[in-house]
XYZ file of C-alpha atoms in Angstrom:
531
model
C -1.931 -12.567 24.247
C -0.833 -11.924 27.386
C -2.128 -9.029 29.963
C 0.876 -9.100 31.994
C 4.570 -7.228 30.912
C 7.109 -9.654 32.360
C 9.062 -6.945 33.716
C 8.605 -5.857 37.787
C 7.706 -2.910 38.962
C 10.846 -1.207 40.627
C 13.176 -3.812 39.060
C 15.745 -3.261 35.878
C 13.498 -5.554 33.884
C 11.024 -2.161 33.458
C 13.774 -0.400 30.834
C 12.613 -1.075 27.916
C 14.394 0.176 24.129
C 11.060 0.859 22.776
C 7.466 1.317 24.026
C 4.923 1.503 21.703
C 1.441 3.109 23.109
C -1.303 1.533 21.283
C -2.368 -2.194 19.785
C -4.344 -1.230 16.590
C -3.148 -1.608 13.043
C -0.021 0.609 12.977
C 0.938 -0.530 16.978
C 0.804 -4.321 16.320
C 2.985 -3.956 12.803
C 5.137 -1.897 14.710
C 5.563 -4.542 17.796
C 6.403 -7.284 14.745
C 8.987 -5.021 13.472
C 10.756 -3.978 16.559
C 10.330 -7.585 17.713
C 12.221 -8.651 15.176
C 15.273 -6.909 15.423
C 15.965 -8.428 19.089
C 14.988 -4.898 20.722
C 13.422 -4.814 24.135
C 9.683 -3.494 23.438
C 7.029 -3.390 25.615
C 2.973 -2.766 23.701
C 0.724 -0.679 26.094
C -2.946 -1.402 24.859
C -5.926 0.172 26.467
C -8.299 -2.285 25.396
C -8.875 -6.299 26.193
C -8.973 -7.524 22.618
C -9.247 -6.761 19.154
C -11.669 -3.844 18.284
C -14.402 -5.835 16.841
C -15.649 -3.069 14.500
C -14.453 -3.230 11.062
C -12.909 -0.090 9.839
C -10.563 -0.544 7.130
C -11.329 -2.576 4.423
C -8.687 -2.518 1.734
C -4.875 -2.687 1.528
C -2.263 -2.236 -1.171
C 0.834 -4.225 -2.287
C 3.111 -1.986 -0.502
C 1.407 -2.803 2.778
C 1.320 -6.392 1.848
C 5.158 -6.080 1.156
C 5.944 -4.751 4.686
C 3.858 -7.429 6.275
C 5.904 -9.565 3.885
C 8.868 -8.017 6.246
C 7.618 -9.603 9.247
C 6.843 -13.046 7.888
C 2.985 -12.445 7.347
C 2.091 -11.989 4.390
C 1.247 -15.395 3.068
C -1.323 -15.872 6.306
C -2.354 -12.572 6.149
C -3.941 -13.100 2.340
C -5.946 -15.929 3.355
C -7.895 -14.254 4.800
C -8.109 -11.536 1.726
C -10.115 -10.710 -1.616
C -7.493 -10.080 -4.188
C -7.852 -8.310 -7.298
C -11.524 -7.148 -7.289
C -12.703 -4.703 -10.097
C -13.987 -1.593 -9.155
C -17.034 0.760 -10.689
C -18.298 4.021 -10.988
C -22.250 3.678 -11.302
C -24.936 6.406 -11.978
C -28.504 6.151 -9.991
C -29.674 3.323 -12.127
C -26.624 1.269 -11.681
C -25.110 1.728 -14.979
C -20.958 1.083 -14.967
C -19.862 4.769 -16.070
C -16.184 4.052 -15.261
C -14.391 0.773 -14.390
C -11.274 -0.320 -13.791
C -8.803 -2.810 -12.000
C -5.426 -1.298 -10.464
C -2.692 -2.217 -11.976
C 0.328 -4.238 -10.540
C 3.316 -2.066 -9.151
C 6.105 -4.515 -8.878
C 5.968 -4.941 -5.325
C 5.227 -9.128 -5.469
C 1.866 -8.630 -3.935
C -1.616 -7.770 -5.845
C -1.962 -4.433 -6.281
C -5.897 -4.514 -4.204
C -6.622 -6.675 -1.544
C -10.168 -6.186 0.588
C -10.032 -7.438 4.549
C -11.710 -7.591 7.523
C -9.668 -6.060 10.096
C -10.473 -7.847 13.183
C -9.578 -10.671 10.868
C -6.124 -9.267 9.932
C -5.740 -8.052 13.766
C -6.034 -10.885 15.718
C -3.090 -12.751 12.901
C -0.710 -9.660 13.389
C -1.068 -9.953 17.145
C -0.456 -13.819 16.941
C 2.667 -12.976 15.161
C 4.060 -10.689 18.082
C 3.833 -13.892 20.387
C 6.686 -15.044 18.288
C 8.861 -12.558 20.306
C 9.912 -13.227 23.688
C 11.847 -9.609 23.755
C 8.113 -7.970 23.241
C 5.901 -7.577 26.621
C 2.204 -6.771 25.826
C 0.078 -4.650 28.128
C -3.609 -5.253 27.284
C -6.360 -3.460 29.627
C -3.721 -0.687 30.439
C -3.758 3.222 29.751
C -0.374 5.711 29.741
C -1.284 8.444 32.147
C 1.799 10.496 31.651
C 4.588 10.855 29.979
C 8.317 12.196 31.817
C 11.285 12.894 28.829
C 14.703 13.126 30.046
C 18.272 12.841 28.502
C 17.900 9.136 28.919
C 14.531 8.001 28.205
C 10.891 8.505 28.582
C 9.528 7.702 31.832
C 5.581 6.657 31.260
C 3.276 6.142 34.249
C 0.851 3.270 33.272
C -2.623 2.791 34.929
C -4.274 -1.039 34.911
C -7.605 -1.851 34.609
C -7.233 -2.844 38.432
C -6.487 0.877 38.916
C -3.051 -0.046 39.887
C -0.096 1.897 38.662
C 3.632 1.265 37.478
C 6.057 3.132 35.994
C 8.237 2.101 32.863
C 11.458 3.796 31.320
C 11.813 3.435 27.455
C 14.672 4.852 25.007
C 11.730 6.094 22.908
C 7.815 5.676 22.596
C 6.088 5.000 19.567
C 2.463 6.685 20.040
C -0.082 5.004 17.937
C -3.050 5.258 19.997
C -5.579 6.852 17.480
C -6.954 10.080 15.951
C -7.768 11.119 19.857
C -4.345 10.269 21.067
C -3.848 11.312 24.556
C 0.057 11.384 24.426
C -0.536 13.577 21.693
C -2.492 16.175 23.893
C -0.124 15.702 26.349
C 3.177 16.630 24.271
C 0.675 19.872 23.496
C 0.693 18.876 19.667
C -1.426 20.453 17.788
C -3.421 18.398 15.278
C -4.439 20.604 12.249
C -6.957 20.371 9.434
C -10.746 20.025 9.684
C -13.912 17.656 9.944
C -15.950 17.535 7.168
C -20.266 18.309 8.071
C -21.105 15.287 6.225
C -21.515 12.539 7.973
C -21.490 8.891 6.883
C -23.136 5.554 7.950
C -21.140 2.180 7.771
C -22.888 -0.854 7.995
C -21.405 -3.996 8.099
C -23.313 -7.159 7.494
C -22.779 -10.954 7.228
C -23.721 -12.185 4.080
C -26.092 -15.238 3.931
C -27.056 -15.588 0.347
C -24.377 -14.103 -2.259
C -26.326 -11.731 -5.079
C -24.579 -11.000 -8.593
C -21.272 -9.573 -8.766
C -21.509 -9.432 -4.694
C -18.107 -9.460 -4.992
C -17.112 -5.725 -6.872
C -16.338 -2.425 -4.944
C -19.424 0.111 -6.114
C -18.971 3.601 -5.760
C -22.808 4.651 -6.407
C -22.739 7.945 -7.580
C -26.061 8.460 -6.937
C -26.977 12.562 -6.358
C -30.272 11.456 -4.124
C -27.963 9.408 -1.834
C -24.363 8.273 -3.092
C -23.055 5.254 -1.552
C -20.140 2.443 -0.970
C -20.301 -0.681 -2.188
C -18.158 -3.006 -1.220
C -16.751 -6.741 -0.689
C -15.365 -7.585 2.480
C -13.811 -11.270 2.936
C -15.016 -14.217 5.288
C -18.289 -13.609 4.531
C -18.861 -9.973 4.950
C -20.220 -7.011 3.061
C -20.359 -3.687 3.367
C -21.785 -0.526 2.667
C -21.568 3.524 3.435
C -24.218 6.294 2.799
C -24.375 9.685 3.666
C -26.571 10.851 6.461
C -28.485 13.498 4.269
C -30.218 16.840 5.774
C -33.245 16.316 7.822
C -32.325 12.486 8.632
C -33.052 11.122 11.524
C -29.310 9.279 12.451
C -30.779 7.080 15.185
C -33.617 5.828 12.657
C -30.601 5.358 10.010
C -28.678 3.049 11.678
C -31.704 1.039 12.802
C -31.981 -2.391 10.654
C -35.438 -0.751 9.061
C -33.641 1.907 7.406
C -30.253 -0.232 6.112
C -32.643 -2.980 4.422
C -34.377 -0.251 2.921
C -31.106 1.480 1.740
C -30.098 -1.831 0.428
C -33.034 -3.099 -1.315
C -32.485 -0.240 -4.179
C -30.130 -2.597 -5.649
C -31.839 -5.879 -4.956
C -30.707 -6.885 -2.020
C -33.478 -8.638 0.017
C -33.574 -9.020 3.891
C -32.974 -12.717 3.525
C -29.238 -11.922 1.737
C -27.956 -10.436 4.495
C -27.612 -10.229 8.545
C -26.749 -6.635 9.690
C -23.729 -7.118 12.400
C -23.594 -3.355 13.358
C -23.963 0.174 12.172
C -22.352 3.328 12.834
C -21.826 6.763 12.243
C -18.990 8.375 11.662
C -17.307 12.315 10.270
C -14.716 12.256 7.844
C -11.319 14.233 8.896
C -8.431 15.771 7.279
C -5.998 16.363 9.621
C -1.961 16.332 10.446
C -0.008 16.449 13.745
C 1.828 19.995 14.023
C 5.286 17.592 14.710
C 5.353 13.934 13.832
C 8.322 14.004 16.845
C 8.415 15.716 19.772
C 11.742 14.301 21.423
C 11.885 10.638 22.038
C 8.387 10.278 21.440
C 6.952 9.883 17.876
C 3.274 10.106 16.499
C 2.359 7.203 14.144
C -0.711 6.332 12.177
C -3.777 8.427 13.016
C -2.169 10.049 16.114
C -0.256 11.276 13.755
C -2.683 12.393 10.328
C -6.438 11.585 9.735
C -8.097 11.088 6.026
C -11.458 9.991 4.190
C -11.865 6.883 3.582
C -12.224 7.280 -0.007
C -9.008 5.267 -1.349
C -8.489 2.906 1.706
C -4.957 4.308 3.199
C -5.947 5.545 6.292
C -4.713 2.104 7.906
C -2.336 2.199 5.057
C -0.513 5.436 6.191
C -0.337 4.144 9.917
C 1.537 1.051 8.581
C 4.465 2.831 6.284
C 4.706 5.163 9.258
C 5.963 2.156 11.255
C 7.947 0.581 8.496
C 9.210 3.864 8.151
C 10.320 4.525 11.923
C 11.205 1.035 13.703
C 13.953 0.319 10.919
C 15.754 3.876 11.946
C 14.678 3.380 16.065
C 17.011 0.234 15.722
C 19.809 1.764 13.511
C 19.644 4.515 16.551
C 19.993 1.964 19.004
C 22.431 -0.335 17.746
C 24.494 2.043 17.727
C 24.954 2.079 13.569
C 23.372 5.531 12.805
C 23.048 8.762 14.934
C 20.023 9.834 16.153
C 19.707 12.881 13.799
C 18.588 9.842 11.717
C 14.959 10.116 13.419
C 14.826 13.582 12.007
C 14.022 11.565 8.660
C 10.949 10.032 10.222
C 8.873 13.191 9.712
C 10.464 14.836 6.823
C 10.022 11.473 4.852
C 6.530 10.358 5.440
C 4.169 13.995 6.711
C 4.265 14.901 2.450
C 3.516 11.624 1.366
C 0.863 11.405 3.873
C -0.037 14.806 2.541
C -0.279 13.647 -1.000
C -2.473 10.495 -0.362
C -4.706 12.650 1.457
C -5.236 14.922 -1.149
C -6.208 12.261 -3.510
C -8.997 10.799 -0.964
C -10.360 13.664 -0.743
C -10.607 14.434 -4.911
C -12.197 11.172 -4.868
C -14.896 11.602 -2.413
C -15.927 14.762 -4.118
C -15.479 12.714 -7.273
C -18.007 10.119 -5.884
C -20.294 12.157 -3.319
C -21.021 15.329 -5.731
C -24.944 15.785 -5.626
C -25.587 18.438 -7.202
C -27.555 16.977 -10.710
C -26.016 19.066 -12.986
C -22.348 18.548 -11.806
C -22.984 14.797 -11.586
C -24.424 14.302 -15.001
C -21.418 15.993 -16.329
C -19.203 14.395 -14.244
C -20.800 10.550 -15.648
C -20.149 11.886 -19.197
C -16.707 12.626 -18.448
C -15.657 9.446 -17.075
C -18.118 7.142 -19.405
C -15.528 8.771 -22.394
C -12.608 7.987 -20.785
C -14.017 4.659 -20.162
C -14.157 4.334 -24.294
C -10.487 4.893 -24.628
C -8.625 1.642 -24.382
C -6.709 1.493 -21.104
C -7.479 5.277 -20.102
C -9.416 4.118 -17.383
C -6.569 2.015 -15.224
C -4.020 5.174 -16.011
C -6.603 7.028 -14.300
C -7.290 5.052 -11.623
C -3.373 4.219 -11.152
C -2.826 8.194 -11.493
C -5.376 9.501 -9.302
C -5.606 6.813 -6.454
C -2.452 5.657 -4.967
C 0.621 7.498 -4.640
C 3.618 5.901 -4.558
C 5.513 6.038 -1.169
C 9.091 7.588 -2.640
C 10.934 10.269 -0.449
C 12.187 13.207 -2.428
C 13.511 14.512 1.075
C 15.417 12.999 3.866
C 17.758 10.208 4.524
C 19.294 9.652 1.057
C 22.839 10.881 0.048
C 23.637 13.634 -2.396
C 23.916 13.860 -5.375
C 20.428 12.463 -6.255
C 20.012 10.522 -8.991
C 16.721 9.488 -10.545
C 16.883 6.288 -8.419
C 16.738 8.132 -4.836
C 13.989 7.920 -2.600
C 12.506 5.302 -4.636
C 11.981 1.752 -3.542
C 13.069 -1.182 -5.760
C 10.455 -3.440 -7.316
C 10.407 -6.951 -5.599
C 10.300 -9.315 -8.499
C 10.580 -12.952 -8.136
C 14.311 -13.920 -8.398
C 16.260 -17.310 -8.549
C 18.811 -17.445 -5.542
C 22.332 -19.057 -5.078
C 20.355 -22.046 -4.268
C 18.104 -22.501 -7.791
C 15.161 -21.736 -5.967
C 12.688 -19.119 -6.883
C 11.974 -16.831 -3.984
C 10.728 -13.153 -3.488
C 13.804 -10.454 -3.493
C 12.908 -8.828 -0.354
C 13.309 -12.364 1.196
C 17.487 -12.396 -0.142
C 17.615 -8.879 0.758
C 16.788 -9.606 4.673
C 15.876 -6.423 5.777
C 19.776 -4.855 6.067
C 22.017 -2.532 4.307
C 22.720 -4.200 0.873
C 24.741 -2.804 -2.385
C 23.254 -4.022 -5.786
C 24.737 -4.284 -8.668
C 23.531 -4.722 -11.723
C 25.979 -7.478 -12.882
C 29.341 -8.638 -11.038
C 30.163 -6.022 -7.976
C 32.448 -3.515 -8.504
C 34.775 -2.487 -5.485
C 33.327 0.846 -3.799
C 36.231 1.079 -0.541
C 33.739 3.414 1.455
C 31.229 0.908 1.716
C 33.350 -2.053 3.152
C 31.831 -4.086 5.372
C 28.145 -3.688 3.711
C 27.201 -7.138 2.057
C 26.695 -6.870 -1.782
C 24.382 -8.562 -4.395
C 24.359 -9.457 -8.026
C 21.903 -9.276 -10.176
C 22.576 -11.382 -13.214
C 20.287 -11.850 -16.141
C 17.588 -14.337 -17.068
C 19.091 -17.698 -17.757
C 22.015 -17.353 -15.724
C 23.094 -19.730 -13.355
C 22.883 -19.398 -9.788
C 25.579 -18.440 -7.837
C 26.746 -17.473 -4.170
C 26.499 -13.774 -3.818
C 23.752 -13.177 -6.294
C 20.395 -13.524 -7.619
C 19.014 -14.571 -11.031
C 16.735 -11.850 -12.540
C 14.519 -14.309 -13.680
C 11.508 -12.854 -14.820
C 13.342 -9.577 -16.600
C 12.289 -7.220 -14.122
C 15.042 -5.922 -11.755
C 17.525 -5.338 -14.135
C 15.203 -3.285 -16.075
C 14.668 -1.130 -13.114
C 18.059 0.587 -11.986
C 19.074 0.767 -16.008
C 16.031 2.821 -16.601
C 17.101 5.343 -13.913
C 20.855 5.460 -15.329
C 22.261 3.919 -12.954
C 24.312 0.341 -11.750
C 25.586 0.143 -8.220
C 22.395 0.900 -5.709
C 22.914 1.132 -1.811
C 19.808 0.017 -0.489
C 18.197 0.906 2.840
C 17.165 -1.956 5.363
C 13.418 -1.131 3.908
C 14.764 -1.566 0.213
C 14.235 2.460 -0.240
C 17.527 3.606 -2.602
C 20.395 5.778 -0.163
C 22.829 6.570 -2.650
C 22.645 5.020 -5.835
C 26.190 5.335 -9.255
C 25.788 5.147 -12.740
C 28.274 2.343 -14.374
C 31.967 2.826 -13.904
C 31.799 5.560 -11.185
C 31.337 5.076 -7.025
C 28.529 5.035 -4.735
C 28.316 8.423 -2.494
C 29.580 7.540 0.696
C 28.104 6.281 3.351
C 26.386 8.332 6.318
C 28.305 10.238 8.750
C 29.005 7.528 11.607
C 27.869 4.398 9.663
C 28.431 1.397 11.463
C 25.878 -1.406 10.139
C 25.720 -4.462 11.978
C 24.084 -8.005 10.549
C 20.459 -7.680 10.798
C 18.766 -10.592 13.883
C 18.111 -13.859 12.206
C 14.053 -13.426 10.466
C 11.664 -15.413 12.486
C 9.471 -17.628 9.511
C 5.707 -17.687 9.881
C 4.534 -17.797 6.578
């Protein structure tokens, strides 16, 4: 990856469409993105290379699907531990709850454990596909300068040199202590929990039984984390309790001592690094403040508990760099960026929530609580599939938008994105539907299109049943699924978003909405293929 923008300082090469502060998770899927749609886009990273510390360690199908977007996905899960069971186990390691999450349509598995430097170092391979994306690496914004134009942003090198770029907008993804955050004067609300946690990740040498479940060990003396990691990793979490020592906890005494309570021997494992870390819950005041837009953990901050922190950063830039192009293409207005915010801060909201009902759910310590808690979930556990509508209930919301950029009426199709079933195309092969949709504006109908006037000049798709043959202009619902879909929700004629989210959606025999004030959609950029 290269150090070195290709633009000059004082030249017009420095005018950029988008700059996007920041090179972790949500930064990187956001270069991909923007890369993609032919934008200019320059990445301004403080560090030299990947963070080698492994923070997340699980994704979700609905991540997997926007990598999918960006022609990832497929290298992305090599590297990945798919469909793991999970457990709920008391101090002597009995299973009182266990479940696996269940499939929601989106073409990926539903639970997929990573190593993040891993999955890093791929997405940033991927932006070197794009010629239109410069990459700063070893270089700090300073300051940011808003005018009717652009944003102005004063860079500093590792050299201590400085240059000045312009940018249509900034994506800020630079982390829970963003400093473009402090300097828009953005508040960043919520609170940090007293407990504090220790993760230790470790190398494992010698594989132990059923190395390869997630734990949560609700323990009341000291509850812990469990859990697989892929390429040869493990790791695990436990609380720093009162009257610990934290320097003597994260020493490699301590860990193999933690460890050995469930059998694991010094010999099993290499410790790579331990650290300690405070759980937040917190949300930027404004997820925009002009042409400048907080993403990922600039933006919110949650427990670990269900694995979306990284999660939320990504949908926050599948959610944003679609519109940021519509904006500057020239096909949408820019009110359109108003959406940004008022679609993702309550789902963000709602996820955090959740993580934090679960860590109570798995951290409560107090004996009496806990024991009732156990007998709780071991009854559940007796009632036959209880315990995956629990987990599929309580764990993951799904990312649908009861507010902003949809038309009105509503129907019960709004907000919501399609399922992406496998599909036969005009050509007879089978292929993934977001992979015929291409990432642009795209009616659906469920059978032969029907002529909706206000709409002309947005490509349409059929969706013909199972056993149908292939034809131009449609796609074989070969495996039952997407017809299904729309029919449950009363309707037949979807307009679909570039990130397959439902606009405007018409039951059979009556018209789509129209369109947005001052549509004019243009044909996406040819997809680059890297799977």
């Amino acid at each position: 990856m290269s150090s070195e923008a290709r633009a000059v300082d004082g030249a017009d090469d420095d005018a950029y469409d988008v700059a996007v502060i920041g090179f972790g998770p949500t930064g990187v899927t956001a270069a991909n993105l923007l890369g993609g749609t032919g934008l200019r886009v320059v990445v301004v990273e403080r560090e030299a290379d990947v963070y080698s510390r492994a923070r997340a360690i699980s994704t979700d199908e609905e991540v997997i699907r926007i990598w999918q977007r960006i022609g990832l996905a497929e290298r992305l899960k090599l590297d990945m531990l798919a469909e793991r069971p999970l457990d709920f186990v008391d101090a002597r390691g009995r299973t009182f709850l266990s479940a696996c999450p269940a499939p929601r349509g989106h073409g990926h598995p539903p639970q997929m454990f990573l190593y993040q430097p891993a999955l890093e170092q791929v997405l940033r391979e991927g932006v070197e596909r794009y010629p239109n994306v410069s990459v700063l690496l070893r270089h700090e914004c300073l300051r940011l300068r808003q005018d009717a134009d652009g944003v102005e942003l004063t860079v500093a090198g590792a050299d201590d040199s400085l240059r000045r770029l312009r940018a249509r907008y900034v994506v800020a993804a630079d982390g829970g202590s963003s400093l473009t955050r402090a300097q828009l004067n953005v508040g960043y609300e919520g609170r940090t929990y007293e407990d504090r946690w220790v993760v230790v990740d470790t190398e494992m040498l010698r594989p132990w039984p059923d190395h390869d479940r997630l734990r949560f060990r609700c323990d009341p003396a000291r509850p812990a984390v469990d859990c697989p990691t892929p390429l040869g990793h493990h790791r695990w979490e436990f609380p720093v309790l009162p009257g610990d020592d934290e320097k003597r906890l994260t020493g490699d005494d301590a860990i193999y001592a933690m460890v050995s309570r469930y059998g694991i021997g010094r010999d099993q494992i290499k410790i790579l690094r331990a650290t300690v870390y405070s759980h937040h819950v917190r949300f930027a005041a404004r997820f925009r403040v002009g042409r400048v837009f907080l993403a990922g953990d600039a933006a919110h901050a949650m427990p670990p508990w269900i694995g979306q922190g990284m999660a939320a950063g990504v949908r926050d830039a599948a959610n944003l760099c679609w519109k940021l192009a519509a904006v500057l293409r020239g096909e949408l207005p820019e009110s359109l960026l108003d959406s940004y915010e008022a679609e993702r801060k309550p789902h963000v909201k709602e996820v955090t929530r959740r993580a934090v009902f679960v860590g109570r759910l798995i951290t409560e310590r107090r004996l009496p609580v806990a024991r009732a808690r156990n007998g709780v979930l071991r009854a559940i556990r007796r009632v036959p599939g209880l315990a995956s509508r629990l987990v599929d209930s309580n764990w993951i919301p799904v990312a649908s938008y009861a507010q902003g950029f949809q038309a009105r009426p509503r129907t019960r199709a709004s907000g919501h994105q399609i399922p992406q079933p496998w599909v036969t195309g005009p050509d007879g092969e089978r292929v993934r539907l977001d992979d015929v949709l291409g990432g642009r504006w795209l009616l659906l109908h469920l059978g032969p299109p029907r002529p909706q006037p206000e709409w002309e000049g947005v490509p349409s798709l059929a969706v013909l049943p199972a056993g149908s043959r292939p034809a131009e202009g449609a796609v074989v619902d070969s495996d039952g699924v997407l017809l299904a879909w729309p029919a449950g929700r009363g309707v037949a004629t979807l307009a679909l978003r570039p990130d397959a989210y439902v606009y405007a959606a018409a039951p059979a025999g009556t018209r789509l909405p129209p369109p947005p004030a001052e549509f004019a959609p243009a044909p996406p950029p040819a997809a680059v293929s890297a799977q």
